[in-house]
Coordinates of C-alpha atoms in Angstrom, one line a residue:
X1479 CA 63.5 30.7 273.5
X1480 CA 62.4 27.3 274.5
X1481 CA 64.9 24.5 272.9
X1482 CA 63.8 21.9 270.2
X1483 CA 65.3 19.3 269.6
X1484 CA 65.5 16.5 267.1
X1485 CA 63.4 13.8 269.3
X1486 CA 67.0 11.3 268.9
X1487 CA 67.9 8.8 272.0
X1488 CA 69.9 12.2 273.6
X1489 CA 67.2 14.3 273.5
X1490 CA 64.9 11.6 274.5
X1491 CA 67.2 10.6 277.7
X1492 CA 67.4 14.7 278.8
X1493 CA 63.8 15.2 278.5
X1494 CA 62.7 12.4 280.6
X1495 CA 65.2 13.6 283.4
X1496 CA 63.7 17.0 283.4
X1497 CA 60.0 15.5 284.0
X1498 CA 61.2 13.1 286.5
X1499 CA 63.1 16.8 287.9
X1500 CA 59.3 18.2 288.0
X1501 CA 59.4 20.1 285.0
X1502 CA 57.7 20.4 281.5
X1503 CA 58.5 18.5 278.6
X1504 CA 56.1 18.7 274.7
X1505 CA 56.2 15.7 272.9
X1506 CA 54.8 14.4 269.9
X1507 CA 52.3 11.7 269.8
X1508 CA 50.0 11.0 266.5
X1509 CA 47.2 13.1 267.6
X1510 CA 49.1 16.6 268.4
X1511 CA 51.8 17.9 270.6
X1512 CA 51.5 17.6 274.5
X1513 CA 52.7 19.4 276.8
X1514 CA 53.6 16.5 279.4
X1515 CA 54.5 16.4 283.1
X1516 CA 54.7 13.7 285.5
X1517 CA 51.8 12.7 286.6
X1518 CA 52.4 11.7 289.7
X1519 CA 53.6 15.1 290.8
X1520 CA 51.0 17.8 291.9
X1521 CA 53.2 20.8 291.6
X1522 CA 54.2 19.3 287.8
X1523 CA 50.5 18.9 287.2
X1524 CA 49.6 22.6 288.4
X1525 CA 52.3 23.8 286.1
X1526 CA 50.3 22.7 283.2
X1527 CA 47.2 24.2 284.1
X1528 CA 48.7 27.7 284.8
X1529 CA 50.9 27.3 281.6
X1530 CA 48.0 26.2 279.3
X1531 CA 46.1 29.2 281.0
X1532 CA 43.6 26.7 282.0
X1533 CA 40.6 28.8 283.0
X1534 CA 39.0 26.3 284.8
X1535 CA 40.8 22.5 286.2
X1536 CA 39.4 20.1 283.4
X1537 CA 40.8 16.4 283.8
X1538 CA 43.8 15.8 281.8
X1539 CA 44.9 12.6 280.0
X1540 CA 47.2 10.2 281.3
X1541 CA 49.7 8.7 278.8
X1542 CA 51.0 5.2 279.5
X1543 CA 53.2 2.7 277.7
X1544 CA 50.5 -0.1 278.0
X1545 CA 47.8 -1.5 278.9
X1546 CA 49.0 -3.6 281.7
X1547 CA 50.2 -0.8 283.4
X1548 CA 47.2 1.4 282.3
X1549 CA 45.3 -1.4 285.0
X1550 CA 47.1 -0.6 287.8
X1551 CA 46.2 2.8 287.6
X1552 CA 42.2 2.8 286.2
X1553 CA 39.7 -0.2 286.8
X1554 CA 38.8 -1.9 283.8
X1555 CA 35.3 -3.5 283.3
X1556 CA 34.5 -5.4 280.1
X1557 CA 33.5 -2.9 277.7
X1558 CA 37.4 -0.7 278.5
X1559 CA 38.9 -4.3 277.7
X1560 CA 37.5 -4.6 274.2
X1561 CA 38.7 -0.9 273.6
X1562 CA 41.8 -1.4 275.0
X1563 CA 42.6 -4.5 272.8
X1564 CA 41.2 -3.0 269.4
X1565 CA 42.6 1.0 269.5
X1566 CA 45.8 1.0 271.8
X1567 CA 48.1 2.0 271.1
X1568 CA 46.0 4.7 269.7
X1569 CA 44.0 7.6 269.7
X1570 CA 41.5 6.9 272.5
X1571 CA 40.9 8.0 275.7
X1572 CA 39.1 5.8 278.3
X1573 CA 37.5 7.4 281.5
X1574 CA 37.6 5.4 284.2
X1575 CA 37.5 5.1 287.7
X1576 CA 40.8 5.3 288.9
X1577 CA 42.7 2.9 291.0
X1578 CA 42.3 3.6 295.0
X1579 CA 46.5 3.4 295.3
X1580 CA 47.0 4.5 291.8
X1581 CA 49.3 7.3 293.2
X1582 CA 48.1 10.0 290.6
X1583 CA 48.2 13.7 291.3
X1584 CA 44.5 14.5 292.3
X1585 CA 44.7 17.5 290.1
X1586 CA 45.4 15.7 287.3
X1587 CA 41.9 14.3 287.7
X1588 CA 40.3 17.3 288.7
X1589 CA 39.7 16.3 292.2
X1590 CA 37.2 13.5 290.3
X1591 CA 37.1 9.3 291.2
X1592 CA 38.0 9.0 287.2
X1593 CA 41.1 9.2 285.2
X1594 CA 41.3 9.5 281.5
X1595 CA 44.4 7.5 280.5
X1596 CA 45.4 6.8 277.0
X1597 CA 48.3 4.4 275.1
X1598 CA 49.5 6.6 272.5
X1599 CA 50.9 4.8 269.7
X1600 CA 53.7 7.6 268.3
X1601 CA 57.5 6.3 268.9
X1602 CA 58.8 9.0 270.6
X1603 CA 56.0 9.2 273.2
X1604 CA 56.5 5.6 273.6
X1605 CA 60.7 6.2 274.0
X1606 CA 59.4 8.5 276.2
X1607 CA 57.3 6.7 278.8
X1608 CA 59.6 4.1 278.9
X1609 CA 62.8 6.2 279.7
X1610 CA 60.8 8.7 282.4
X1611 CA 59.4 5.5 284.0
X1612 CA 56.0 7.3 285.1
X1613 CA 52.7 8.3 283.4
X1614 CA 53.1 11.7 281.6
X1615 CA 50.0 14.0 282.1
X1616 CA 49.6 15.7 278.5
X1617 CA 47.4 17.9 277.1
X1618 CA 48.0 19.6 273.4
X1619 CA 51.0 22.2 274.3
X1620 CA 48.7 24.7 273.4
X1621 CA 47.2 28.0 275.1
X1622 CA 43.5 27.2 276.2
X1623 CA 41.0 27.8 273.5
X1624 CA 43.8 27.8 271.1
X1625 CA 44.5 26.0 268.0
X1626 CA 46.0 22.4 268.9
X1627 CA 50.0 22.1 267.8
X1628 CA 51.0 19.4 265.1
X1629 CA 54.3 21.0 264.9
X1630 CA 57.0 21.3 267.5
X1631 CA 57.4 25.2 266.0
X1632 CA 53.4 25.8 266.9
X1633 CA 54.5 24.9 270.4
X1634 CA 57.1 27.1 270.9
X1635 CA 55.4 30.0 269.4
X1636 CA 52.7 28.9 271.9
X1637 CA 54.0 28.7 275.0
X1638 CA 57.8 29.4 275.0
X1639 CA 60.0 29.5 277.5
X1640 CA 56.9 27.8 280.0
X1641 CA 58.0 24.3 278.3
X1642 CA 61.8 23.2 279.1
X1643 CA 62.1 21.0 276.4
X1644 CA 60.2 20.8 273.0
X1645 CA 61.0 17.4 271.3
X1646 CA 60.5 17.7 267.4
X1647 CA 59.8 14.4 265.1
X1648 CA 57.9 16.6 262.2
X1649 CA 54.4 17.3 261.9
X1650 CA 52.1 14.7 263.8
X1651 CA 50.3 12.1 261.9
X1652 CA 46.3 12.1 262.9
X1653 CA 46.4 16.0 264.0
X1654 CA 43.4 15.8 265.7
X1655 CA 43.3 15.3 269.8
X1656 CA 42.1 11.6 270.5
X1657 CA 38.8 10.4 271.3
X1658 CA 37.7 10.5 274.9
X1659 CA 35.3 8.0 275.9
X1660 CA 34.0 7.9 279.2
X1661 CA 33.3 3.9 280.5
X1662 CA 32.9 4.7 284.1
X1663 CA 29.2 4.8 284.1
X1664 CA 26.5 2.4 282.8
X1665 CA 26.8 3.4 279.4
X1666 CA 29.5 4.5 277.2
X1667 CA 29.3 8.4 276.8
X1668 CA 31.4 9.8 273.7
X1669 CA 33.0 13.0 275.4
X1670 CA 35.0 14.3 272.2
X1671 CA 35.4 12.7 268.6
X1672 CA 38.6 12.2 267.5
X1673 CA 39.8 9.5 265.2
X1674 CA 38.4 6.8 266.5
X1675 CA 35.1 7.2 265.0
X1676 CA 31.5 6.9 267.2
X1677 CA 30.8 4.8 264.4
X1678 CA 33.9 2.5 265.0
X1679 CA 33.3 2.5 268.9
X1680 CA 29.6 1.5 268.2
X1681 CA 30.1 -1.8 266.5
X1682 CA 32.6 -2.8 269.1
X1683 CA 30.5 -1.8 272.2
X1684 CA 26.7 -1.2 270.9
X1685 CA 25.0 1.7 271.6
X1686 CA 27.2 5.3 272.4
X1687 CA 25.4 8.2 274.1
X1688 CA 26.8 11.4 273.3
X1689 CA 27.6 13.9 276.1
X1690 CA 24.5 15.8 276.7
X1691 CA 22.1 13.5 275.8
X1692 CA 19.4 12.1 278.1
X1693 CA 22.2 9.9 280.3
X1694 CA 24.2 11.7 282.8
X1695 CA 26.1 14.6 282.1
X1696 CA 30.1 14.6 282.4
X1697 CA 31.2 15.4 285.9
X1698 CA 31.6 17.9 287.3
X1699 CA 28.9 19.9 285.6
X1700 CA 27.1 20.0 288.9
X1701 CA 26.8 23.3 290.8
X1702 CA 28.0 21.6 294.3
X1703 CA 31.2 19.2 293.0
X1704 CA 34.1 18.7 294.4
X1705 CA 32.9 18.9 297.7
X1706 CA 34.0 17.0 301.3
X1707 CA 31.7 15.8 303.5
X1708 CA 32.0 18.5 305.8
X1709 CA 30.8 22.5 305.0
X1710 CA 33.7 24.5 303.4
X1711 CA 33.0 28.6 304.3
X1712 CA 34.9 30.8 301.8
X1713 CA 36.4 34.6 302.5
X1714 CA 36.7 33.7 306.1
X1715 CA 37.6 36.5 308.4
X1716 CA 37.6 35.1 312.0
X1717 CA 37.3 31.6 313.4
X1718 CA 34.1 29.6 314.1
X1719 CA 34.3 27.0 316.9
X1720 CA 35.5 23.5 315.5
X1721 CA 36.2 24.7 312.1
X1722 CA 39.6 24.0 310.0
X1723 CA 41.2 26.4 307.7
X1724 CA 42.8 26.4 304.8
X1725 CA 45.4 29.2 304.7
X1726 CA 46.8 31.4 301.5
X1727 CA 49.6 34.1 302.3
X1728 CA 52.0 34.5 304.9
X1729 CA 49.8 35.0 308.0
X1730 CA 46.5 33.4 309.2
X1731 CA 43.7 34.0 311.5
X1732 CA 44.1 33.2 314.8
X1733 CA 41.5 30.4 316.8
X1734 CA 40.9 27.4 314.2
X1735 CA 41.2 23.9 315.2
X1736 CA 43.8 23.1 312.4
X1737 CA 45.7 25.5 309.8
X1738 CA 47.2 23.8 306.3
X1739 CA 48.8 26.3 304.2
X1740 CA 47.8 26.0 300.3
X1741 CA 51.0 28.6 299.6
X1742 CA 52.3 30.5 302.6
X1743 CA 53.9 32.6 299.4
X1744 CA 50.9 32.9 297.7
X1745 CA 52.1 31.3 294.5
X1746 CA 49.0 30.0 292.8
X1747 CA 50.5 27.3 291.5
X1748 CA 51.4 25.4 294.8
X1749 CA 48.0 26.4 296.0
X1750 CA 46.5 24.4 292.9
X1751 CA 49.0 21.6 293.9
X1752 CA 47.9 21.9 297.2
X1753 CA 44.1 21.9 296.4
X1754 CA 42.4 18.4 296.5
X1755 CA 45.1 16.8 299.0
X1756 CA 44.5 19.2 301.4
X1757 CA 40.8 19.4 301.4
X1758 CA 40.3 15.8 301.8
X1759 CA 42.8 15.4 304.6
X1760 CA 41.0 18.1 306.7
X1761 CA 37.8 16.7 306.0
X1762 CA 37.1 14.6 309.2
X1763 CA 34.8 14.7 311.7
X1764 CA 36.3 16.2 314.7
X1765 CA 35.9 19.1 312.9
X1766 CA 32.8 21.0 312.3
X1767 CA 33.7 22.8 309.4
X1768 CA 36.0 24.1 306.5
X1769 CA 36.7 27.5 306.3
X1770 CA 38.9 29.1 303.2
X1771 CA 41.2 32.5 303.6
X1772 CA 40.4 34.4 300.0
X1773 CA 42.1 33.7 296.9
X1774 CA 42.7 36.0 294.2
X1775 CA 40.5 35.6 291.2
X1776 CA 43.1 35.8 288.6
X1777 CA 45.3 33.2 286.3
X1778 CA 45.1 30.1 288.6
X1779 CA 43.2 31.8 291.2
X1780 CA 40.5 31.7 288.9
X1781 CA 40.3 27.7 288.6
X1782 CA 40.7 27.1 292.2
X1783 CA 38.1 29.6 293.3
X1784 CA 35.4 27.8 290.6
X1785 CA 36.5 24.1 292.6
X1786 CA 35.7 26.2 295.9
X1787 CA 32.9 27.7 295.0
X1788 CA 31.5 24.2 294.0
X1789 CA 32.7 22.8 297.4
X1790 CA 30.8 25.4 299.2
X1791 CA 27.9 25.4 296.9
X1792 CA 24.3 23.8 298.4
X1793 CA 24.3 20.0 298.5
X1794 CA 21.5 18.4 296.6
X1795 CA 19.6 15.8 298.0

């Protein structure tokens, strides 16, 4: 069974070694229990998708101790300044485009130009930040589509031994995930209500669309997302001339241009962390193509095969 421990300075100092080790730490903030990783690590990032059971690669929020640093990795317009300075520390969540040298995992993101980064105001997660020195990618410690945990018990009975650490400070106080508002368009979209009310966000920035309304949907909605500029070809067998390849398992096809391995072992999880890096750094023009060896179309397999199926879906105009 996963430990829990009192959230103290001990347990405090242990857990943010084992996320700056690459592994899984839940925490408390004052919306629910995350289940945080570093951030800036892809393989720690792919280990929260496959232990949420993530069936698809939806962004995940970035926890940081403020909002100076929150700037260095999302650009701020106005409208994120005013939010900033009224509800963080807090329970909001501002999507925004993220920071060209911001270092984040790309998977954290979801392959997307956008972060969603939050200031959470809880101690512990503050203790936290400041002792792992890095942003903490957190999600509620949950199983997908589950109930959200407000107790460090309801993680472990969640996810045991796929968390190393569960720090406990009792029950959380809002209980509710936070309020995600997405400011990288022309108007603000509310994405999920939390505790920070629409009404609340309305008389600080005017008007709100909610998601699904007439202004753009959220990304990644889109049939073709996610994809380079160049074709990606899935279930290749043999090699076309020009094309590039992105390999899964110990052997590959002989005749392609250039071969990157997403998991010579076929762990899903390095493929995941492998993903987004390694599409965009064979997507240049002295190739003519992508092509992509099969993946299986189970756990993980599932969420990477839905980001290459979008890649490889017909571009719109």
């Amino acid at each position: 069974m996963t430990a829990i421990s009192h959230a103290g300075a001990t347990a405090i100092a242990h857990a943010a070694a084992l996320l700056r080790a690459g592994q899984l730490v839940a925490l408390p903030t004052e919306t629910v229990y995350g289940l945080g990783g570093d951030a800036t690590n892809d393989r720690a990032v792919a280990a929260i998708f496959k232990a949420k059971g993530r069936p698809r690669f939806n962004p995940l929020i970035v926890h940081v101790r403020t909002v100076a640093y929150a700037e260095t990795l999302a650009v701020f317009n106005a409208p994120a300044r005013r939010a900033a300075a009224r509800f963080w520390p807090g329970p909001l969540t501002l999507v925004l485009p993220r920071q060209p040298a911001a270092g984040l995992s790309l998977l954290a993101s979801a392959g997307l130009d956008t972060v969603a980064i939050r200031v959470p105001a809880h101690p512990v997660a503050q203790a936290l930040l400041r002792e792992a020195d890095r942003p903490i990618a957190a999600p509620s410690a949950n199983r997908s589509g589950r109930i959200s945990p407000t107790e460090a018990a309801h993680v472990a009975e969640e996810l045991g031994e796929d968390v190393a650490l569960i720090l406990d400070d009792g029950p959380t106080s809002v209980g509710l995930e936070s309020t995600v508002l997405d400011l990288s368009g022309q108007s603000p979209v509310l994405l999920r209500p939390g505790a920070i009310t629409l009404e609340a966000l309305t008389e600080l920035l005017g008007p709100v669309h909610l998601a699904g309304s007439a202004v753009p949907k959220s990304p990644g909605m889109l049939a073709s997302h996610y994809a380079p500029n160049l074709p990606v070809r899935l279930a290749t067998g043999g090699a076309r001339p020009g094309e590039a390849l992105l390999a899964f398992g110990p052997s590959a096809p002989p005749g392609f241009a250039e071969v990157l391995w997403l998991s010579r072992s076929g762990d899903l999880a390095e493929a995941a962390a492998n993903l987004f890096a390694m599409l965009r750094r064979l997507d240049r023009p002295c190739f003519t193509a992508i092509a992509v060896m099969p993946i299986p179309e189970h756990g993980l397999g599932r969420a990477i095969n839905d980001r290459l199926r979008r890649a490889a879906a017909p571009r719109g105009n």
